[in-house]
Amino acid sequence: MIISDINHAVNLLKNGAVVAIPTETVYGLAADSTQIEAVKQIFALKRRPQTNPLILHFASKDAAFAQVTEVPEAAQKLADQFWPGPLTLVLPKKSHISNVITANQDTVAIRVPAHSITQQLLCQFPNGLVAPSANKYMQTSTTTALDVHKQFDNEHLSVLDGGSCEKGLESTIVAFKDGNPVVLRYGAITVAQIKDALNREVLQNIPMQTVVPGMHKKHYAPKATLIVTETPEIVLRELRGKTVGYIGTDSNAVSLATEVFIYHSNNLDVLATHLYRLFHQYDSKNYEYIVVEKPSNDGLGQTINDRLKRAAVKL
Ligand code: TXA
Ligand code: MG
């Protein structure tokens, strides 16, 4: 059920229910972090292995840092610059945090989201809400209340409506190795923004724990066959006669695909905001193919290409 009353969502969460909540990145499947049965229910709902830890969300930086035993200078700087916002920090956890949340790791992922509804919600939960992205394991993340509702149609999930997510891609996850920042997952904040904030190089994609975020080979996948290409026109001509949803910059696609989303080539923010929503939209129409023109790898393009690569993997 889609709901819009924040107090109703607070009551449900306090009573141990899982509630889908909006954030500026994607929707999350939230539970009160102190109610472990509710936290376990998230894994069941998502069909996610319990070895994959959850992010804890807080209303403020102070509440978030109260969960960890140390805050390296670089983490402090990043939090000052990007919170509230689409940044997740992985830091050594305090002992009160359940191993169910952290999947037995000695670190915890924390974030302060920038979404007014979720901020109001989080003020009622000083110990935080856990929230993985609101999608079934390996499927496309959700950026509208309706897409969450459809994905969890059979589970009677309450979805707090906060409109469309502004960023449309998950948070950037940064861990620290001897105080040095390591980007574990590309996200809505670019690597260049992290480097600029710290005025130094950052390590990227270094596996440093048993779990590496979002690094499953297959992830974010739509139901349609996804084709990512630098030559969309050629591909679309080859797919003549098939039902195809297109996402890219080439306006010639209008006459070649069943449905198109055309954006201006240097506006990757727009692509990021709409990508997951379009996957759901095209899937809801049962198109056989989704063709995405591969964006340049600059800035947000790095994150988008990371998601496209995983979403296109066939198992
Ligand atoms: O934007 C986001 O981050 C969204 C919204 C809802 O906040 N959340 C999200 O959660 O993307 P999820 O669970 O779909 O992805 C979080 C990733 C997982 O791949 C998990 O393995 C990783 O974060 N993670 C969580 N705790 C970790 C830890 N202690 N060390 C390393 N990775 C961790
Ligand atoms: Mg996810």
Short mmCIF file of C-alpha atoms and ligand atoms in Angstrom, two decimals:
data_model
loop_
_atom_site.label_atom_id
_atom_site.label_comp_id
_atom_site.label_asym_id
_atom_site.label_seq_id
_atom_site.Cartn_x
_atom_site.Cartn_y
_atom_site.Cartn_z
CA MET A 1 0.00 0.00 0.00
CA ILE A 2 1.27 3.49 -0.80
CA ILE A 3 0.97 5.85 2.17
CA SER A 4 1.76 9.54 2.58
CA ASP A 5 1.41 10.13 6.33
CA ILE A 6 4.84 10.26 7.99
CA ASN A 7 3.39 9.57 11.45
CA HIS A 8 1.74 6.44 10.13
CA ALA A 9 5.12 5.28 8.80
CA VAL A 10 6.75 6.06 12.17
CA ASN A 11 4.11 3.97 13.99
CA LEU A 12 4.52 1.06 11.62
CA LEU A 13 8.30 1.11 12.03
CA LYS A 14 8.05 1.41 15.84
CA ASN A 15 5.73 -1.61 15.78
CA GLY A 16 8.43 -3.65 14.04
CA ALA A 17 7.19 -3.46 10.44
CA VAL A 18 9.33 -3.00 7.35
CA VAL A 19 8.36 0.19 5.46
CA ALA A 20 9.73 1.39 2.14
CA ILE A 21 10.99 4.95 2.40
CA PRO A 22 12.16 7.55 -0.11
CA THR A 23 15.68 8.96 -0.17
CA GLU A 24 17.40 11.29 -2.61
CA THR A 25 19.19 8.30 -4.20
CA VAL A 26 16.73 5.38 -4.44
CA TYR A 27 13.90 4.03 -2.26
CA GLY A 28 14.99 1.93 0.73
CA LEU A 29 13.41 -0.96 2.62
CA ALA A 30 13.57 0.41 6.15
CA ALA A 31 13.40 -1.10 9.62
CA ASP A 32 14.16 0.16 13.12
CA SER A 33 17.79 -0.90 13.70
CA THR A 34 17.02 -1.94 17.28
CA GLN A 35 14.35 -4.47 16.21
CA ILE A 36 16.28 -7.43 14.89
CA GLU A 37 13.25 -9.43 13.80
CA ALA A 38 12.28 -6.51 11.56
CA VAL A 39 15.84 -6.30 10.25
CA LYS A 40 15.78 -10.01 9.44
CA GLN A 41 12.50 -9.52 7.61
CA ILE A 42 14.25 -7.13 5.21
CA PHE A 43 16.61 -9.91 4.10
CA ALA A 44 13.63 -12.22 3.58
CA LEU A 45 11.63 -9.61 1.62
CA LYS A 46 14.58 -8.83 -0.65
CA ARG A 47 15.64 -12.48 -0.80
CA ARG A 48 19.08 -11.19 0.03
CA PRO A 49 21.77 -13.41 1.57
CA GLN A 50 22.44 -12.57 5.22
CA THR A 51 26.12 -12.22 4.39
CA ASN A 52 25.44 -8.88 2.68
CA PRO A 53 25.40 -6.06 5.29
CA LEU A 54 22.96 -3.13 5.50
CA ILE A 55 23.47 0.64 5.62
CA LEU A 56 22.34 2.51 8.75
CA HIS A 57 20.63 5.86 8.12
CA PHE A 58 20.58 8.79 10.56
CA ALA A 59 19.11 12.29 10.83
CA SER A 60 22.45 13.91 11.64
CA LYS A 61 26.20 13.53 11.39
CA ASP A 62 26.51 13.34 15.19
CA ALA A 63 23.98 10.51 15.40
CA ALA A 64 25.80 8.66 12.62
CA PHE A 65 29.28 9.07 14.08
CA ALA A 66 27.97 7.95 17.51
CA GLN A 67 27.89 4.43 16.01
CA VAL A 68 31.60 4.15 15.24
CA THR A 69 34.79 3.89 17.28
CA GLU A 70 36.92 6.18 15.15
CA VAL A 71 36.47 8.86 12.50
CA PRO A 72 39.55 9.45 10.33
CA GLU A 73 40.15 13.05 9.29
CA ALA A 74 39.21 12.25 5.69
CA ALA A 75 35.87 10.80 6.83
CA GLN A 76 35.15 13.93 8.85
CA LYS A 77 35.90 16.11 5.83
CA LEU A 78 33.68 14.05 3.53
CA ALA A 79 30.82 14.10 6.03
CA ASP A 80 31.15 17.88 6.44
CA GLN A 81 31.03 18.36 2.71
CA PHE A 82 28.45 15.79 1.58
CA TRP A 83 26.03 15.08 4.47
CA PRO A 84 23.10 15.20 4.28
CA GLY A 85 23.60 13.57 0.89
CA PRO A 86 24.37 10.50 -1.20
CA LEU A 87 27.54 9.39 0.61
CA THR A 88 27.95 6.26 2.75
CA LEU A 89 30.97 5.86 5.03
CA VAL A 90 32.24 2.46 6.22
CA LEU A 91 33.92 2.76 9.63
CA PRO A 92 34.78 0.52 12.64
CA LYS A 93 31.54 -0.20 14.46
CA LYS A 94 30.69 0.07 18.13
CA SER A 95 29.75 -3.18 19.81
CA HIS A 96 26.05 -2.34 20.33
CA ILE A 97 25.37 -2.66 16.59
CA SER A 98 23.91 -6.04 15.77
CA ASN A 99 25.93 -8.51 13.71
CA VAL A 100 22.78 -9.15 11.70
CA ILE A 101 23.06 -5.59 10.35
CA THR A 102 26.79 -5.75 9.63
CA ALA A 103 26.85 -9.41 8.54
CA ASN A 104 29.47 -10.09 11.23
CA GLN A 105 31.93 -7.52 9.91
CA ASP A 106 33.74 -5.22 12.34
CA THR A 107 32.72 -2.17 10.31
CA VAL A 108 29.36 -0.47 9.76
CA ALA A 109 28.08 1.55 6.80
CA ILE A 110 26.47 4.86 7.83
CA ARG A 111 24.75 7.62 5.90
CA VAL A 112 22.69 10.81 6.42
CA PRO A 113 20.21 11.08 3.55
CA ALA A 114 19.02 14.38 2.10
CA HIS A 115 15.29 13.96 1.69
CA SER A 116 12.97 16.10 3.79
CA ILE A 117 10.43 13.35 4.49
CA THR A 118 13.09 10.85 5.47
CA GLN A 119 14.84 13.47 7.60
CA GLN A 120 11.60 13.94 9.56
CA LEU A 121 11.23 10.19 9.88
CA LEU A 122 14.82 9.67 11.02
CA CYS A 123 14.42 12.27 13.79
CA GLN A 124 12.13 9.72 15.50
CA PHE A 125 14.81 7.00 15.34
CA PRO A 126 17.98 8.13 17.13
CA ASN A 127 19.45 4.63 16.73
CA GLY A 128 18.88 4.79 12.99
CA LEU A 129 16.94 2.95 10.33
CA VAL A 130 18.59 0.22 8.30
CA ALA A 131 17.66 0.45 4.64
CA PRO A 132 18.98 -1.44 1.65
CA SER A 133 17.67 -0.42 -1.76
CA ALA A 134 13.99 -1.39 -2.19
CA ASN A 135 14.30 -4.07 -4.84
CA LYS A 136 14.48 -7.83 -4.98
CA TYR A 137 17.99 -9.26 -4.93
CA MET A 138 19.85 -8.60 -8.22
CA GLN A 139 16.95 -6.64 -9.73
CA THR A 140 16.66 -2.97 -10.62
CA SER A 141 16.57 -0.47 -7.74
CA THR A 142 13.45 1.67 -7.45
CA THR A 143 13.07 5.44 -7.66
CA THR A 144 9.29 5.92 -7.37
CA ALA A 145 6.76 4.71 -4.77
CA LEU A 146 4.76 2.98 -7.49
CA ASP A 147 7.78 0.99 -8.72
CA VAL A 148 8.43 -0.19 -5.14
CA HIS A 149 4.79 -1.10 -4.70
CA LYS A 150 4.78 -3.13 -7.93
CA GLN A 151 7.99 -4.97 -7.06
CA PHE A 152 6.62 -6.01 -3.65
CA ASP A 153 3.08 -6.51 -4.84
CA ASN A 154 2.57 -9.81 -3.04
CA GLU A 155 4.18 -8.81 0.23
CA HIS A 156 1.68 -6.15 1.46
CA LEU A 157 4.51 -3.70 1.97
CA SER A 158 3.72 -0.13 3.06
CA VAL A 159 5.52 2.40 0.86
CA LEU A 160 5.91 5.97 2.09
CA ASP A 161 5.56 8.19 -0.96
CA GLY A 162 8.25 10.85 -1.27
CA GLY A 163 7.98 11.46 -5.00
CA SER A 164 10.66 10.56 -7.54
CA CYS A 165 14.20 10.24 -6.22
CA GLU A 166 16.27 13.19 -7.35
CA LYS A 167 19.60 11.41 -7.90
CA GLY A 168 18.31 8.09 -9.19
CA LEU A 169 21.54 6.18 -8.39
CA GLU A 170 22.68 4.78 -5.04
CA SER A 171 25.05 6.53 -2.67
CA THR A 172 28.80 6.44 -3.16
CA ILE A 173 30.40 4.14 -0.56
CA VAL A 174 33.78 5.09 0.91
CA ALA A 175 35.81 2.99 3.35
CA PHE A 176 39.18 3.79 4.92
CA LYS A 177 42.41 1.86 4.94
CA ASP A 178 44.94 3.27 7.42
CA GLY A 179 42.96 6.51 7.24
CA ASN A 180 43.11 6.58 3.42
CA PRO A 181 39.81 6.76 1.53
CA VAL A 182 38.84 3.84 -0.72
CA VAL A 183 35.80 4.08 -2.98
CA LEU A 184 34.00 0.73 -2.61
CA ARG A 185 30.98 1.55 -4.77
CA TYR A 186 30.65 4.25 -7.40
CA GLY A 187 27.55 6.33 -6.76
CA ALA A 188 25.74 9.62 -7.02
CA ILE A 189 28.81 11.53 -5.82
CA THR A 190 31.61 11.24 -8.38
CA VAL A 191 35.17 10.16 -7.65
CA ALA A 192 36.28 13.62 -8.83
CA GLN A 193 34.06 15.26 -6.20
CA ILE A 194 35.61 13.05 -3.50
CA LYS A 195 39.13 13.87 -4.69
CA ASP A 196 38.33 17.59 -4.77
CA ALA A 197 36.86 17.56 -1.27
CA LEU A 198 39.96 15.85 0.12
CA ASN A 199 42.47 17.43 -2.22
CA ARG A 200 44.13 14.06 -2.79
CA GLU A 201 43.94 10.87 -4.83
CA VAL A 202 41.58 8.14 -3.67
CA LEU A 203 41.84 4.39 -4.12
CA GLN A 204 39.05 2.75 -6.09
CA ASN A 205 37.58 -0.73 -6.21
CA ILE A 206 40.11 -2.32 -3.88
CA PRO A 207 38.51 -5.39 -2.32
CA MET A 208 39.29 -4.92 1.36
CA GLN A 209 36.60 -6.92 3.10
CA THR A 210 34.80 -10.17 2.65
CA VAL A 211 31.92 -8.25 1.08
CA VAL A 212 32.41 -5.69 -1.64
CA PRO A 213 29.32 -3.51 -2.14
CA GLY A 214 27.24 -3.98 -5.22
CA MET A 215 30.04 -6.03 -6.68
CA HIS A 216 28.03 -9.09 -7.52
CA LYS A 217 28.52 -9.74 -11.16
CA LYS A 218 24.81 -9.42 -11.81
CA HIS A 219 22.86 -6.58 -10.23
CA TYR A 220 20.34 -3.87 -11.08
CA ALA A 221 18.99 -6.02 -13.93
CA PRO A 222 15.76 -5.37 -15.84
CA LYS A 223 13.65 -8.27 -17.15
CA ALA A 224 14.19 -7.27 -20.78
CA THR A 225 17.44 -8.18 -22.52
CA LEU A 226 19.69 -5.18 -21.93
CA ILE A 227 22.07 -4.10 -24.70
CA VAL A 228 24.60 -1.35 -23.97
CA THR A 229 26.18 -0.02 -27.15
CA GLU A 230 28.19 2.82 -28.64
CA THR A 231 26.38 2.35 -31.96
CA PRO A 232 22.68 2.34 -31.05
CA GLU A 233 21.42 3.01 -34.55
CA ILE A 234 23.05 -0.15 -35.93
CA VAL A 235 21.71 -2.21 -33.03
CA LEU A 236 18.20 -0.79 -33.37
CA ARG A 237 18.17 -1.60 -37.09
CA GLU A 238 19.18 -5.18 -36.28
CA LEU A 239 16.31 -5.41 -33.78
CA ARG A 240 13.66 -4.33 -36.29
CA GLY A 241 10.39 -6.14 -35.59
CA LYS A 242 11.17 -6.53 -31.88
CA THR A 243 9.74 -4.40 -29.08
CA VAL A 244 12.51 -2.12 -27.87
CA GLY A 245 12.82 0.64 -25.30
CA TYR A 246 15.70 3.01 -26.08
CA ILE A 247 17.66 5.31 -23.76
CA GLY A 248 20.27 7.60 -25.30
CA THR A 249 21.14 10.76 -27.17
CA ASP A 250 20.45 9.69 -30.75
CA SER A 251 17.19 11.22 -31.97
CA ASN A 252 17.19 8.87 -34.99
CA ALA A 253 16.07 6.22 -32.51
CA VAL A 254 12.59 7.77 -32.47
CA SER A 255 11.65 5.99 -35.68
CA LEU A 256 13.53 2.77 -34.87
CA ALA A 257 12.48 1.86 -31.30
CA THR A 258 9.06 1.19 -29.77
CA GLU A 259 9.59 3.88 -27.13
CA VAL A 260 12.49 6.26 -26.55
CA PHE A 261 14.01 8.45 -23.87
CA ILE A 262 16.33 11.01 -25.48
CA TYR A 263 18.54 13.23 -23.33
CA HIS A 264 21.18 15.79 -24.20
CA SER A 265 24.58 14.11 -24.36
CA ASN A 266 26.31 16.28 -21.78
CA ASN A 267 23.53 15.95 -19.24
CA LEU A 268 24.29 12.72 -17.42
CA ASP A 269 22.38 13.97 -14.35
CA VAL A 270 19.19 13.51 -16.34
CA LEU A 271 20.18 10.01 -17.42
CA ALA A 272 21.04 9.09 -13.81
CA THR A 273 17.73 10.39 -12.49
CA HIS A 274 15.66 8.42 -15.01
CA LEU A 275 17.64 5.23 -15.74
CA TYR A 276 16.10 2.86 -13.16
CA ARG A 277 12.65 4.38 -13.64
CA LEU A 278 12.88 3.70 -17.38
CA PHE A 279 13.97 0.08 -16.80
CA HIS A 280 10.80 -0.40 -14.74
CA GLN A 281 8.65 1.48 -17.24
CA TYR A 282 9.91 -0.57 -20.20
CA ASP A 283 9.63 -3.82 -18.22
CA SER A 284 6.03 -2.98 -17.29
CA LYS A 285 5.29 -2.97 -21.03
CA ASN A 286 7.12 -6.27 -21.49
CA TYR A 287 9.49 -4.96 -24.15
CA GLU A 288 11.87 -7.65 -25.32
CA TYR A 289 14.93 -5.39 -25.39
CA ILE A 290 16.24 -2.29 -23.70
CA VAL A 291 18.98 -0.57 -25.72
CA VAL A 292 21.09 1.98 -23.88
CA GLU A 293 23.64 4.16 -25.63
CA LYS A 294 26.82 3.84 -23.58
CA PRO A 295 27.62 7.23 -22.01
CA SER A 296 31.15 8.62 -21.70
CA ASN A 297 32.97 7.41 -18.62
CA ASP A 298 33.45 10.89 -17.14
CA GLY A 299 31.92 11.98 -13.83
CA LEU A 300 28.57 10.29 -13.25
CA GLY A 301 29.20 8.28 -16.43
CA GLN A 302 31.55 6.08 -14.38
CA THR A 303 28.72 5.19 -11.99
CA ILE A 304 26.17 4.75 -14.76
CA ASN A 305 28.51 2.48 -16.74
CA ASP A 306 29.20 0.44 -13.61
CA ARG A 307 25.44 -0.14 -13.19
CA LEU A 308 24.88 -0.85 -16.89
CA LYS A 309 27.71 -3.38 -16.98
CA ARG A 310 26.26 -5.34 -14.05
CA ALA A 311 22.67 -5.01 -15.25
CA ALA A 312 23.62 -6.47 -18.63
CA VAL A 313 25.33 -9.57 -17.22
CA LYS A 314 23.66 -12.85 -18.11
CA LEU A 315 23.87 -15.65 -15.59
O1 TXA B 1 21.76 5.07 -1.78
C1 TXA B 1 21.87 4.08 -1.04
O2 TXA B 1 22.94 3.78 -0.51
C2 TXA B 1 20.60 3.24 -0.80
C3 TXA B 1 19.60 4.11 -0.02
C4 TXA B 1 18.34 3.36 0.32
O3 TXA B 1 20.21 4.63 1.11
N1 TXA B 1 20.92 2.03 -0.10
C5 TXA B 1 21.59 1.00 -0.68
O4 TXA B 1 21.69 -0.13 0.11
O5 TXA B 1 22.03 1.06 -1.81
P1 TXA B 1 22.10 -1.58 -0.48
O6 TXA B 1 21.98 -2.49 0.68
O7 TXA B 1 21.30 -1.89 -1.66
O8 TXA B 1 23.59 -1.41 -0.84
C6 TXA B 1 24.52 -1.18 0.21
C7 TXA B 1 25.82 -1.86 -0.08
C8 TXA B 1 25.70 -3.38 -0.12
O9 TXA B 1 26.23 -3.85 -1.34
C9 TXA B 1 26.56 -3.84 1.06
O10 TXA B 1 27.33 -4.97 0.73
C10 TXA B 1 27.45 -2.64 1.34
O11 TXA B 1 26.68 -1.52 1.01
N2 TXA B 1 27.83 -2.56 2.75
C11 TXA B 1 27.03 -2.38 3.82
N3 TXA B 1 27.74 -2.41 4.96
C12 TXA B 1 29.03 -2.61 4.61
C13 TXA B 1 30.25 -2.74 5.34
N4 TXA B 1 30.29 -2.69 6.67
N5 TXA B 1 31.39 -2.94 4.63
C14 TXA B 1 31.37 -2.99 3.28
N6 TXA B 1 30.25 -2.89 2.56
C15 TXA B 1 29.09 -2.69 3.20
MG MG B 2 21.00 -2.46 -3.61
#
